[in-house]
Tab-separated table of C-alpha atoms and ligand atoms in Angstrom:
chain	number	residue	atom	x	y	z
A	1438	MET	CA	0.000	0.000	0.000
A	1439	SER	CA	1.476	3.340	-0.936
A	1440	ASN	CA	0.741	6.889	-1.781
A	1441	ALA	CA	2.051	6.123	-5.248
A	1442	LEU	CA	3.382	8.987	-7.306
A	1443	PRO	CA	1.268	10.066	-10.280
A	1444	ARG	CA	2.076	7.904	-13.286
A	1445	PRO	CA	0.849	9.501	-16.531
A	1446	LEU	CA	-0.560	6.940	-18.968
A	1447	ILE	CA	-1.343	7.159	-22.668
A	1448	SER	CA	-4.044	5.146	-24.453
A	1449	ARG	CA	-3.665	4.749	-28.219
A	1450	ARG	CA	-6.193	3.468	-30.723
A	1451	ALA	CA	-6.484	-0.348	-30.507
A	1452	SER	CA	-7.175	-2.567	-33.523
A	1453	SER	CA	-9.641	-4.852	-31.709
A	1454	LEU	CA	-10.184	-6.255	-28.205
A	1455	GLN	CA	-10.474	-10.035	-27.961
A	1456	GLY	CA	-10.597	-12.660	-25.234
A	1457	HIS	CA	-11.630	-13.462	-21.660
A	1458	ALA	CA	-10.636	-11.203	-18.767
A	1459	LYS	CA	-11.186	-11.766	-15.042
A	1460	VAL	CA	-12.119	-8.421	-13.530
A	1461	PRO	CA	-11.120	-7.906	-9.843
A	1462	GLY	CA	-13.563	-8.411	-6.979
A	1463	ASP	CA	-16.429	-6.109	-6.122
A	1464	LYS	CA	-15.273	-3.151	-4.026
A	1465	SER	CA	-18.523	-2.811	-2.068
A	1466	VAL	CA	-18.694	-6.519	-1.197
A	1467	SER	CA	-14.959	-6.631	-0.385
A	1468	HIS	CA	-15.115	-3.770	2.151
A	1469	ARG	CA	-18.159	-5.316	3.786
A	1470	SER	CA	-16.727	-8.846	3.941
A	1471	LEU	CA	-13.787	-7.536	5.994
A	1472	MET	CA	-15.980	-5.431	8.278
A	1473	PHE	CA	-18.531	-8.176	8.912
A	1474	GLY	CA	-15.792	-10.773	9.387
A	1475	ALA	CA	-14.268	-8.443	12.009
A	1476	VAL	CA	-17.453	-8.313	14.112
A	1477	ALA	CA	-18.551	-11.930	13.605
A	1478	LEU	CA	-17.517	-14.736	15.903
A	1479	GLY	CA	-15.311	-17.454	14.470
A	1480	LYS	CA	-13.687	-17.718	11.102
A	1481	THR	CA	-14.640	-15.832	7.950
A	1482	THR	CA	-13.024	-16.813	4.663
A	1483	VAL	CA	-13.085	-14.451	1.699
A	1484	THR	CA	-12.179	-15.506	-1.828
A	1485	GLY	CA	-11.884	-13.063	-4.699
A	1486	LEU	CA	-11.331	-10.083	-2.387
A	1487	LEU	CA	-10.431	-6.921	-4.291
A	1488	GLU	CA	-6.830	-6.198	-3.338
A	1489	GLY	CA	-7.020	-2.555	-4.348
A	1490	GLU	CA	-5.755	0.210	-2.074
A	1491	ASP	CA	-9.229	1.156	-0.817
A	1492	VAL	CA	-9.952	-2.342	0.478
A	1493	LEU	CA	-6.441	-2.858	1.855
A	1494	ARG	CA	-7.018	0.257	3.996
A	1495	THR	CA	-10.162	-1.352	5.385
A	1496	ALA	CA	-8.199	-4.541	6.153
A	1497	GLU	CA	-5.664	-2.413	8.076
A	1498	ALA	CA	-8.482	-0.627	9.900
A	1499	MET	CA	-10.010	-3.955	10.978
A	1500	ARG	CA	-6.612	-5.052	12.323
A	1501	ALA	CA	-6.274	-1.742	14.173
A	1502	LEU	CA	-9.700	-2.362	15.751
A	1503	GLY	CA	-8.553	-5.737	17.063
A	1504	ALA	CA	-9.641	-8.307	14.467
A	1505	GLU	CA	-7.239	-10.929	13.186
A	1506	VAL	CA	-6.896	-10.514	9.429
A	1507	ILE	CA	-4.695	-12.915	7.477
A	1508	ARG	CA	-3.904	-13.032	3.766
A	1509	HIS	CA	-2.969	-16.511	2.528
A	1510	GLU	CA	-0.561	-16.969	-0.340
A	1511	ASP	CA	-3.313	-18.162	-2.684
A	1512	GLY	CA	-5.077	-14.791	-2.269
A	1513	THR	CA	-7.712	-16.092	0.151
A	1514	TRP	CA	-8.319	-13.883	3.198
A	1515	GLU	CA	-9.192	-15.205	6.651
A	1516	LEU	CA	-10.603	-13.217	9.552
A	1517	HIS	CA	-11.211	-14.043	13.174
A	1518	GLY	CA	-13.681	-11.510	14.470
A	1519	ARG	CA	-14.238	-9.881	17.854
A	1520	GLY	CA	-17.980	-10.430	18.122
A	1521	ILE	CA	-20.600	-7.670	18.285
A	1522	GLY	CA	-19.461	-4.856	20.588
A	1523	GLY	CA	-15.990	-6.367	20.824
A	1524	LEU	CA	-13.937	-3.943	18.728
A	1525	ALA	CA	-11.005	-2.310	20.563
A	1526	GLU	CA	-9.816	1.296	20.501
A	1527	PRO	CA	-7.225	1.746	17.738
A	1528	ALA	CA	-3.782	2.906	18.869
A	1529	ASP	CA	-3.376	5.302	15.941
A	1530	VAL	CA	-5.267	7.349	13.370
A	1531	LEU	CA	-7.088	5.257	10.724
A	1532	ASP	CA	-5.935	6.417	7.298
A	1533	MET	CA	-8.653	5.319	4.886
A	1534	GLY	CA	-6.782	6.545	1.804
A	1535	ASN	CA	-9.149	7.408	-1.053
A	1536	ALA	CA	-12.059	5.298	0.215
A	1537	GLY	CA	-15.387	6.969	0.981
A	1538	THR	CA	-17.005	3.577	1.536
A	1539	GLY	CA	-14.275	2.455	3.923
A	1540	ALA	CA	-14.363	5.708	5.898
A	1541	ARG	CA	-18.125	6.084	6.172
A	1542	LEU	CA	-18.925	2.459	6.993
A	1543	VAL	CA	-16.179	2.155	9.616
A	1544	MET	CA	-17.378	5.434	11.160
A	1545	GLY	CA	-20.738	3.716	11.601
A	1546	LEU	CA	-19.172	0.600	13.052
A	1547	VAL	CA	-17.200	2.477	15.743
A	1548	ALA	CA	-19.977	4.986	16.536
A	1549	SER	CA	-21.603	2.419	18.841
A	1550	HIS	CA	-18.389	1.441	20.641
A	1551	PRO	CA	-17.291	3.392	23.756
A	1552	PHE	CA	-13.957	4.669	22.485
A	1553	SER	CA	-12.476	7.294	20.192
A	1554	THR	CA	-11.315	6.736	16.634
A	1555	THR	CA	-9.690	9.362	14.432
A	1556	PHE	CA	-10.089	9.086	10.660
A	1557	THR	CA	-8.117	10.688	7.876
A	1558	GLY	CA	-7.541	10.055	4.184
A	1559	ASP	CA	-5.996	11.444	1.031
A	1560	ALA	CA	-6.751	14.939	-0.288
A	1561	SER	CA	-9.825	13.634	-2.138
A	1562	LEU	CA	-11.344	11.894	0.889
A	1563	ARG	CA	-10.508	14.864	3.153
A	1564	SER	CA	-12.579	17.074	0.876
A	1565	ARG	CA	-15.697	14.849	0.869
A	1566	PRO	CA	-18.819	15.568	2.947
A	1567	MET	CA	-19.200	13.486	6.098
A	1568	ARG	CA	-22.221	15.250	7.616
A	1569	ARG	CA	-24.430	12.816	5.776
A	1570	VAL	CA	-23.187	10.118	8.178
A	1571	THR	CA	-22.369	12.173	11.272
A	1572	GLU	CA	-25.883	13.647	11.360
A	1573	PRO	CA	-27.758	10.323	11.792
A	1574	LEU	CA	-24.968	8.797	13.900
A	1575	SER	CA	-25.142	11.811	16.270
A	1576	ARG	CA	-28.812	10.979	16.770
A	1577	MET	CA	-27.642	7.560	17.939
A	1578	ALA	CA	-25.538	9.470	20.566
A	1579	ALA	CA	-22.074	9.339	19.024
A	1580	SER	CA	-20.033	12.594	18.861
A	1581	PHE	CA	-17.891	13.918	16.039
A	1582	PHE	CA	-15.061	16.432	15.993
A	1583	GLY	CA	-13.906	17.192	12.492
A	1584	ARG	CA	-12.741	20.027	10.296
A	1585	SER	CA	-15.021	22.763	9.063
A	1586	GLY	CA	-17.739	21.516	6.744
A	1587	GLY	CA	-17.770	18.181	8.580
A	1588	ARG	CA	-14.657	16.955	6.811
A	1589	LEU	CA	-11.809	14.591	7.744
A	1590	PRO	CA	-9.592	14.407	9.717
A	1591	MET	CA	-12.313	13.672	12.220
A	1592	THR	CA	-12.517	11.991	15.617
A	1593	VAL	CA	-15.513	9.811	16.356
A	1594	VAL	CA	-16.275	9.527	20.058
A	1595	GLY	CA	-18.379	6.421	20.120
A	1596	THR	CA	-21.061	5.731	22.680
A	1597	GLY	CA	-21.550	2.803	25.020
A	1598	ASP	CA	-25.281	3.571	25.111
A	1599	PRO	CA	-26.357	3.887	21.493
A	1600	LEU	CA	-29.956	4.768	20.720
A	1601	PRO	CA	-31.931	2.988	18.023
A	1602	ILE	CA	-33.245	5.404	15.400
A	1603	ALA	CA	-35.594	5.423	12.438
A	1604	TYR	CA	-34.028	7.616	9.785
A	1605	GLU	CA	-35.093	8.674	6.322
A	1606	LEU	CA	-32.134	9.225	4.015
A	1607	PRO	CA	-32.058	12.760	2.565
A	1608	VAL	CA	-29.813	11.513	-0.305
A	1609	ALA	CA	-29.844	8.144	-2.067
A	1610	SER	CA	-26.708	6.658	-0.520
A	1611	ALA	CA	-25.850	3.056	0.277
A	1612	GLN	CA	-22.914	4.323	2.302
A	1613	VAL	CA	-25.120	6.338	4.636
A	1614	LYS	CA	-27.672	3.525	4.898
A	1615	SER	CA	-24.880	1.071	5.706
A	1616	ALA	CA	-23.171	3.354	8.250
A	1617	ILE	CA	-26.440	3.518	10.218
A	1618	LEU	CA	-27.038	-0.239	9.986
A	1619	LEU	CA	-23.468	-0.930	11.081
A	1620	ALA	CA	-23.881	1.349	14.106
A	1621	GLY	CA	-27.131	-0.534	14.714
A	1622	LEU	CA	-25.245	-3.819	15.060
A	1623	ASN	CA	-24.160	-2.879	18.607
A	1624	THR	CA	-27.364	-0.997	19.481
A	1625	PRO	CA	-30.128	-2.479	21.644
A	1626	GLY	CA	-33.443	-2.382	19.783
A	1627	THR	CA	-34.188	-1.957	16.112
A	1628	VAL	CA	-32.633	0.571	13.743
A	1629	THR	CA	-34.643	1.467	10.627
A	1630	VAL	CA	-33.417	3.236	7.508
A	1631	ILE	CA	-35.931	4.489	4.978
A	1632	GLU	CA	-34.701	5.145	1.460
A	1633	GLN	CA	-36.946	6.757	-1.123
A	1634	ALA	CA	-34.832	5.312	-3.917
A	1635	SER	CA	-33.408	1.821	-3.537
A	1636	THR	CA	-29.631	1.729	-3.293
A	1637	ARG	CA	-27.258	-1.251	-3.451
A	1638	ASP	CA	-28.286	-3.837	-0.871
A	1639	HIS	CA	-25.032	-5.693	-0.173
A	1640	THR	CA	-25.131	-4.738	3.528
A	1641	GLU	CA	-28.630	-6.169	3.960
A	1642	ARG	CA	-27.852	-9.363	2.019
A	1643	MET	CA	-24.503	-10.029	3.645
A	1644	LEU	CA	-25.599	-9.244	7.206
A	1645	THR	CA	-28.504	-11.669	6.747
A	1646	GLY	CA	-25.974	-14.266	5.570
A	1647	PHE	CA	-23.852	-13.631	8.700
A	1648	GLY	CA	-26.927	-14.300	10.885
A	1649	ALA	CA	-28.496	-10.870	11.553
A	1650	GLN	CA	-32.233	-10.273	11.402
A	1651	VAL	CA	-32.789	-7.760	8.621
A	1652	LYS	CA	-36.285	-6.895	7.419
A	1653	VAL	CA	-36.745	-5.179	4.066
A	1654	GLU	CA	-40.120	-3.643	3.313
A	1655	LEU	CA	-40.816	-2.402	-0.208
A	1656	LEU	CA	-42.492	1.004	-0.255
A	1657	ALA	CA	-45.171	1.990	-2.752
A	1658	ASN	CA	-42.866	4.578	-4.424
A	1659	GLY	CA	-40.121	2.023	-5.132
A	1660	GLY	CA	-38.112	2.814	-2.009
A	1661	ARG	CA	-37.435	0.523	0.938
A	1662	ALA	CA	-37.562	0.475	4.712
A	1663	VAL	CA	-34.676	-1.590	6.067
A	1664	SER	CA	-34.760	-2.653	9.732
A	1665	LEU	CA	-31.984	-4.350	11.645
A	1666	LYS	CA	-32.481	-5.973	15.040
A	1667	GLY	CA	-29.500	-4.908	17.152
A	1668	GLN	CA	-26.947	-7.059	18.941
A	1669	PRO	CA	-27.273	-10.185	16.839
A	1670	GLU	CA	-24.746	-12.964	17.147
A	1671	LEU	CA	-22.938	-12.914	13.838
A	1672	LYS	CA	-21.163	-16.093	12.798
A	1673	GLY	CA	-18.167	-16.184	10.464
A	1674	GLN	CA	-19.013	-17.063	6.850
A	1675	THR	CA	-17.442	-17.980	3.557
A	1676	VAL	CA	-17.759	-15.048	1.162
A	1677	ILE	CA	-17.177	-15.406	-2.578
A	1678	VAL	CA	-16.754	-11.919	-4.010
A	1679	PRO	CA	-18.216	-11.460	-7.513
A	1680	ALA	CA	-16.258	-9.564	-10.151
A	1681	ASP	CA	-17.108	-5.877	-9.765
A	1682	PRO	CA	-19.756	-4.700	-12.265
A	1683	SER	CA	-18.450	-1.144	-11.819
A	1684	SER	CA	-14.936	-2.254	-12.840
A	1685	ALA	CA	-16.241	-4.569	-15.594
A	1686	ALA	CA	-17.872	-1.466	-17.068
A	1687	PHE	CA	-14.500	-0.296	-18.455
A	1688	PRO	CA	-13.528	-3.361	-20.521
A	1689	ALA	CA	-17.232	-3.800	-21.388
A	1690	VAL	CA	-17.630	-0.325	-22.882
A	1691	ALA	CA	-14.172	-0.584	-24.494
A	1692	ALA	CA	-15.329	-3.752	-26.306
A	1693	LEU	CA	-18.447	-1.970	-27.544
A	1694	LEU	CA	-16.414	0.984	-28.883
A	1695	VAL	CA	-13.379	-0.662	-30.506
A	1696	PRO	CA	-14.270	-2.087	-33.954
A	1697	GLY	CA	-13.975	-5.862	-34.339
A	1698	SER	CA	-14.018	-6.559	-30.572
A	1699	GLU	CA	-15.510	-9.534	-28.756
A	1700	VAL	CA	-14.839	-9.852	-25.027
A	1701	VAL	CA	-16.075	-12.181	-22.269
A	1702	LEU	CA	-15.960	-11.070	-18.622
A	1703	PRO	CA	-16.692	-14.050	-16.322
A	1704	ALA	CA	-18.691	-14.066	-13.057
A	1705	VAL	CA	-19.575	-10.371	-12.918
A	1706	GLY	CA	-22.079	-9.250	-10.268
A	1707	ILE	CA	-25.426	-8.413	-11.861
A	1708	ASN	CA	-27.387	-7.508	-8.722
A	1709	PRO	CA	-30.264	-5.413	-10.186
A	1710	LEU	CA	-29.382	-2.556	-7.811
A	1711	ARG	CA	-25.968	-2.367	-9.511
A	1712	ALA	CA	-26.832	-3.167	-13.122
A	1713	GLY	CA	-28.234	0.159	-14.395
A	1714	LEU	CA	-25.329	0.711	-16.804
A	1715	TYR	CA	-25.942	-2.599	-18.546
A	1716	GLU	CA	-29.657	-1.867	-18.897
A	1717	THR	CA	-28.767	1.518	-20.405
A	1718	LEU	CA	-26.191	0.077	-22.805
A	1719	LYS	CA	-28.805	-2.404	-24.041
A	1720	GLU	CA	-31.199	0.484	-24.657
A	1721	MET	CA	-28.399	2.122	-26.658
A	1722	GLY	CA	-28.353	-0.965	-28.863
A	1723	ALA	CA	-25.248	-2.632	-27.417
A	1724	ASP	CA	-24.522	-6.239	-28.355
A	1725	LEU	CA	-24.320	-7.356	-24.730
A	1726	THR	CA	-25.479	-10.648	-23.170
A	1727	PHE	CA	-25.562	-11.993	-19.642
A	1728	ARG	CA	-24.541	-15.621	-20.201
A	1729	ASP	CA	-25.163	-18.353	-17.627
A	1730	ALA	CA	-26.776	-16.103	-14.978
A	1731	ARG	CA	-26.472	-17.853	-11.614
A	1732	ASP	CA	-26.350	-17.373	-7.860
A	1733	GLN	CA	-22.919	-17.222	-6.215
A	1734	ALA	CA	-22.988	-17.108	-2.408
A	1735	GLY	CA	-26.106	-14.921	-2.321
A	1736	GLU	CA	-25.258	-12.572	-5.214
A	1737	ALA	CA	-26.408	-12.891	-8.834
A	1738	VAL	CA	-23.533	-13.210	-11.296
A	1739	ALA	CA	-23.235	-13.858	-15.034
A	1740	ASP	CA	-20.583	-14.006	-17.721
A	1741	LEU	CA	-20.791	-10.786	-19.720
A	1742	VAL	CA	-20.363	-11.180	-23.472
A	1743	LEU	CA	-19.801	-7.990	-25.477
A	1744	ARG	CA	-19.334	-7.354	-29.169
A	1745	HIS	CA	-18.573	-4.116	-30.963
A	1746	GLY	CA	-21.474	-2.451	-32.737
A	1747	PRO	CA	-23.174	0.903	-33.233
A	1748	LEU	CA	-24.762	2.688	-30.269
A	1749	LYS	CA	-27.536	5.256	-30.244
A	1750	GLY	CA	-28.251	8.104	-27.815
A	1751	VAL	CA	-30.875	7.554	-25.075
A	1752	ASP	CA	-32.572	9.352	-22.202
A	1753	VAL	CA	-31.437	7.910	-18.867
A	1754	PRO	CA	-34.030	8.547	-16.128
A	1755	ALA	CA	-32.973	10.004	-12.763
A	1756	GLU	CA	-34.557	7.004	-10.974
A	1757	ARG	CA	-31.862	4.794	-12.460
A	1758	ALA	CA	-29.004	6.831	-10.966
A	1759	PRO	CA	-28.541	4.830	-7.726
A	1760	SER	CA	-28.125	1.580	-9.695
A	1761	MET	CA	-25.323	3.015	-11.838
A	1762	ILE	CA	-23.992	5.932	-9.810
A	1763	ASP	CA	-20.319	5.020	-10.376
A	1764	GLU	CA	-20.834	4.292	-14.073
A	1765	TYR	CA	-21.765	7.729	-15.456
A	1766	PRO	CA	-18.202	8.678	-16.441
A	1767	ILE	CA	-17.865	5.578	-18.633
A	1768	LEU	CA	-21.458	5.892	-19.887
A	1769	ALA	CA	-20.667	9.470	-20.928
A	1770	VAL	CA	-17.724	8.096	-22.930
A	1771	ALA	CA	-20.045	5.576	-24.634
A	1772	ALA	CA	-22.489	8.436	-25.305
A	1773	ALA	CA	-19.710	10.401	-27.018
A	1774	TYR	CA	-19.400	7.568	-29.590
A	1775	ALA	CA	-23.165	6.985	-29.957
A	1776	ALA	CA	-25.286	8.445	-32.744
A	1777	GLY	CA	-27.516	11.166	-31.284
A	1778	THR	CA	-28.007	12.790	-27.916
A	1779	THR	CA	-27.799	11.032	-24.547
A	1780	ARG	CA	-29.360	12.839	-21.615
A	1781	MET	CA	-28.286	11.563	-18.186
A	1782	ARG	CA	-30.646	12.927	-15.566
A	1783	GLY	CA	-30.262	13.530	-11.853
A	1784	LEU	CA	-26.480	13.441	-11.447
A	1785	GLY	CA	-26.148	15.771	-8.423
A	1786	GLU	CA	-24.369	13.095	-6.353
A	1787	LEU	CA	-21.559	12.932	-8.930
A	1788	ARG	CA	-20.338	16.279	-7.606
A	1789	VAL	CA	-19.296	14.674	-4.278
A	1790	LYS	CA	-17.562	11.508	-5.439
A	1791	GLU	CA	-13.771	10.986	-5.447
A	1792	SER	CA	-13.753	14.218	-7.474
A	1793	ASP	CA	-16.487	16.453	-8.894
A	1794	ARG	CA	-17.189	13.888	-11.596
A	1795	LEU	CA	-19.799	15.932	-13.393
A	1796	ALA	CA	-17.289	18.739	-13.965
A	1797	ALA	CA	-14.415	16.316	-14.684
A	1798	VAL	CA	-16.371	14.352	-17.295
A	1799	ALA	CA	-17.659	17.502	-18.995
A	1800	LYS	CA	-14.220	19.135	-19.100
A	1801	GLY	CA	-12.480	15.966	-20.293
A	1802	LEU	CA	-15.011	15.200	-23.019
A	1803	GLN	CA	-14.940	18.785	-24.279
A	1804	ALA	CA	-11.146	18.637	-24.427
A	1805	CYS	CA	-11.571	15.487	-26.560
A	1806	GLY	CA	-13.799	17.369	-29.014
A	1807	VAL	CA	-17.197	16.191	-27.739
A	1808	THR	CA	-20.163	18.575	-27.699
A	1809	LEU	CA	-22.169	18.601	-24.463
A	1810	GLU	CA	-24.086	20.687	-21.945
A	1811	ILE	CA	-24.827	20.529	-18.243
A	1812	GLU	CA	-28.374	21.621	-17.410
A	1813	GLY	CA	-28.967	21.642	-13.657
A	1814	ASP	CA	-28.046	18.103	-12.582
A	1815	ASP	CA	-28.340	16.649	-16.096
A	1816	LEU	CA	-25.463	15.874	-18.440
A	1817	ILE	CA	-26.330	16.025	-22.132
A	1818	VAL	CA	-23.813	14.515	-24.549
A	1819	HIS	CA	-24.211	14.956	-28.313
A	1820	GLY	CA	-22.684	11.947	-30.037
A	1821	THR	CA	-22.070	11.865	-33.791
A	1822	GLY	CA	-21.902	8.104	-34.226
A	1823	LYS	CA	-18.206	8.541	-35.055
A	1824	PRO	CA	-15.113	8.355	-32.832
A	1825	PRO	CA	-14.382	11.652	-31.091
A	1826	LYS	CA	-11.133	13.462	-31.766
A	1827	GLY	CA	-9.416	12.660	-28.446
A	1828	GLY	CA	-5.906	14.073	-28.273
A	1829	ALA	CA	-6.247	15.633	-24.797
A	1830	THR	CA	-4.467	15.285	-21.456
A	1831	ILE	CA	-6.974	14.641	-18.685
A	1832	ALA	CA	-6.520	15.783	-15.063
A	1833	VAL	CA	-7.449	12.790	-12.874
A	1834	ASN	CA	-7.618	14.603	-9.507
A	1835	LEU	CA	-7.202	11.353	-7.513
A	1836	ASP	CA	-10.252	9.830	-9.230
A	1837	HIS	CA	-9.715	6.257	-10.475
A	1838	ARG	CA	-12.908	6.178	-12.555
A	1839	ILE	CA	-12.039	9.379	-14.414
A	1840	ALA	CA	-8.647	7.879	-15.276
A	1841	MET	CA	-10.106	4.597	-16.578
A	1842	SER	CA	-12.958	6.265	-18.482
A	1843	PHE	CA	-10.646	8.476	-20.511
A	1844	LEU	CA	-8.172	5.663	-21.171
A	1845	VAL	CA	-11.149	3.788	-22.684
A	1846	LEU	CA	-12.068	6.850	-24.745
A	1847	GLY	CA	-8.523	6.822	-26.165
A	1848	MET	CA	-8.861	3.202	-27.341
A	1849	ALA	CA	-10.980	4.198	-30.348
A	1850	SER	CA	-10.610	7.985	-30.684
A	1851	GLU	CA	-8.779	9.611	-33.607
A	1852	GLU	CA	-5.864	10.722	-31.434
A	1853	ALA	CA	-4.383	9.145	-28.294
A	1854	VAL	CA	-5.547	10.288	-24.843
A	1855	VAL	CA	-3.257	10.903	-21.852
A	1856	VAL	CA	-4.342	10.754	-18.195
A	1857	ASP	CA	-2.029	12.600	-15.822
A	1858	ASP	CA	-2.265	10.069	-12.955
A	1859	GLY	CA	-2.600	6.360	-13.692
A	1860	ALA	CA	-1.624	5.516	-10.091
A	1861	ALA	CA	-5.129	6.504	-8.928
A	1862	ILE	CA	-6.469	3.371	-10.655
A	1863	GLU	CA	-4.845	1.205	-7.961
A	1864	THR	CA	-7.627	2.144	-5.526
A	1865	SER	CA	-10.199	-0.061	-7.268
A	1866	PHE	CA	-8.703	-1.871	-10.275
A	1867	PRO	CA	-5.151	-3.100	-9.721
A	1868	GLY	CA	-3.749	-4.457	-12.977
A	1869	PHE	CA	-6.141	-2.420	-15.153
A	1870	SER	CA	-3.580	-1.593	-17.863
A	1871	ASP	CA	-2.283	-5.183	-18.047
A	1872	LEU	CA	-5.810	-6.590	-18.231
A	1873	MET	CA	-6.810	-4.158	-20.974
A	1874	ASN	CA	-3.546	-4.661	-22.895
A	1875	GLY	CA	-4.082	-8.442	-22.613
A	1876	LEU	CA	-7.302	-7.898	-24.577
A	1877	GLY	CA	-5.511	-5.770	-27.180
A	1878	ALA	CA	-5.555	-2.244	-25.765
A	1879	LYS	CA	-2.503	-0.016	-26.151
A	1880	ILE	CA	-1.982	1.645	-22.802
A	1881	GLY	CA	1.535	2.666	-21.893
A	1882	ALA	CA	3.577	5.130	-19.866
A	1883	ALA	CA	3.207	8.674	-21.201
A	1884	GLU	CA	6.256	10.906	-21.606
B	751	S3P	C1	-20.952	2.425	-2.303
B	751	S3P	C2	-21.974	3.307	-2.474
B	751	S3P	C3	-21.941	4.416	-3.452
B	751	S3P	C4	-20.836	4.229	-4.499
B	751	S3P	C5	-19.549	3.779	-3.883
B	751	S3P	C6	-19.731	2.458	-3.142
B	751	S3P	C7	-21.079	1.361	-1.282
B	751	S3P	O1	-21.703	5.633	-2.774
B	751	S3P	O2	-20.630	5.431	-5.205
B	751	S3P	O3	-18.536	3.602	-4.866
B	751	S3P	O4	-20.280	0.406	-1.308
B	751	S3P	O5	-21.983	1.466	-0.440
B	751	S3P	P1	-22.901	6.536	-2.160
B	751	S3P	O6	-23.496	5.815	-1.050
B	751	S3P	O7	-22.201	7.802	-1.727
B	751	S3P	O8	-23.823	6.756	-3.318
């Protein structure tokens, strides 16, 4: 794990992408498997864990909180947890790196333990809003002392007498929902989170698998009320992490854009609350199939088969945003190649991701010769049905998905594209360049 120096990368036009590629494990499931293993009793085994920097920071944090976390040589991870309420005060500051999920979920976990934990992170994480979690967790009686604007570094003074709350999320956020449920694990009584738009449900599914009582009620408007009965006895489990659909999105879209391509991505998570990009790509006319859809340790997975072909512009409804929130940068790249206009609605949350992604995507695409507008929270990309010019250098600003999206754009654009910091990709997709080059991409070190 390192604060690697920026490593500029260049992506040149590829002739075609061919073959099978195993995408790394799901980031959301990986973080959670370590956290739940740390508070379960007995042994948890995790296969397919994403060994990206974000998740490795969570592994370190679980060790610092007293769990035993072992990595075996074959890449399997083993945890021996402390049991509910059994985490111990960390001896040092927890540096969560670039990881919003790691920071916010662990803040929830420690909020209902009677000790203090100080969190920090890289410049990106230190600029991200934390009030969305500290506000509900304060209602549960934890205290928070952070920088102005509720930003990290921040000390969480956890409580030994947490209060159960019922809380309606003001923003559609699986991180906030999960932070509250994780604080609820060591809270007597029942914690309820109401979400008006359904967000990824890995916390609910996995906690149920570890032995918690989680009730999910579907609301008339498509939202959910999720209740967790506090102080369950969680038992260690075997977790098989699916390939990350958010990471698979990059080779998937690359295969659609580069002429002559045919790519298979095995065992990718296709949980409907994560699959909005794939639904949208199909609406755009993509040659994309989910082959051999199956259940793998409680999560739906399939082999994704993608072939190059023409795409057309579509209107993406705001209601779909939670199921593809991390995929808009790469969808915007696909939209730049499509024939006609793509309107992506309701993207306000993109402004508070690892960077202001709405601004970063718009600026990067414009620099690559793409015509677009931002109207309120909507991004409108005017594709011509032909490859964009490319030829720009993109500022990554510590955002892995911006880096990967523009490297994909460069795979079929007229001129090569440079990203100024390829090291950022290590947070979620270690080995990205090698995997893409193995399929036929031409990514290399830029001068
Ligand atoms: C995540 C939730 C999403 C997503 C992030 C992972 C999770 O964030 O962007 O990459 O694992 O719960 P928000 O909850 O902020 O939407």
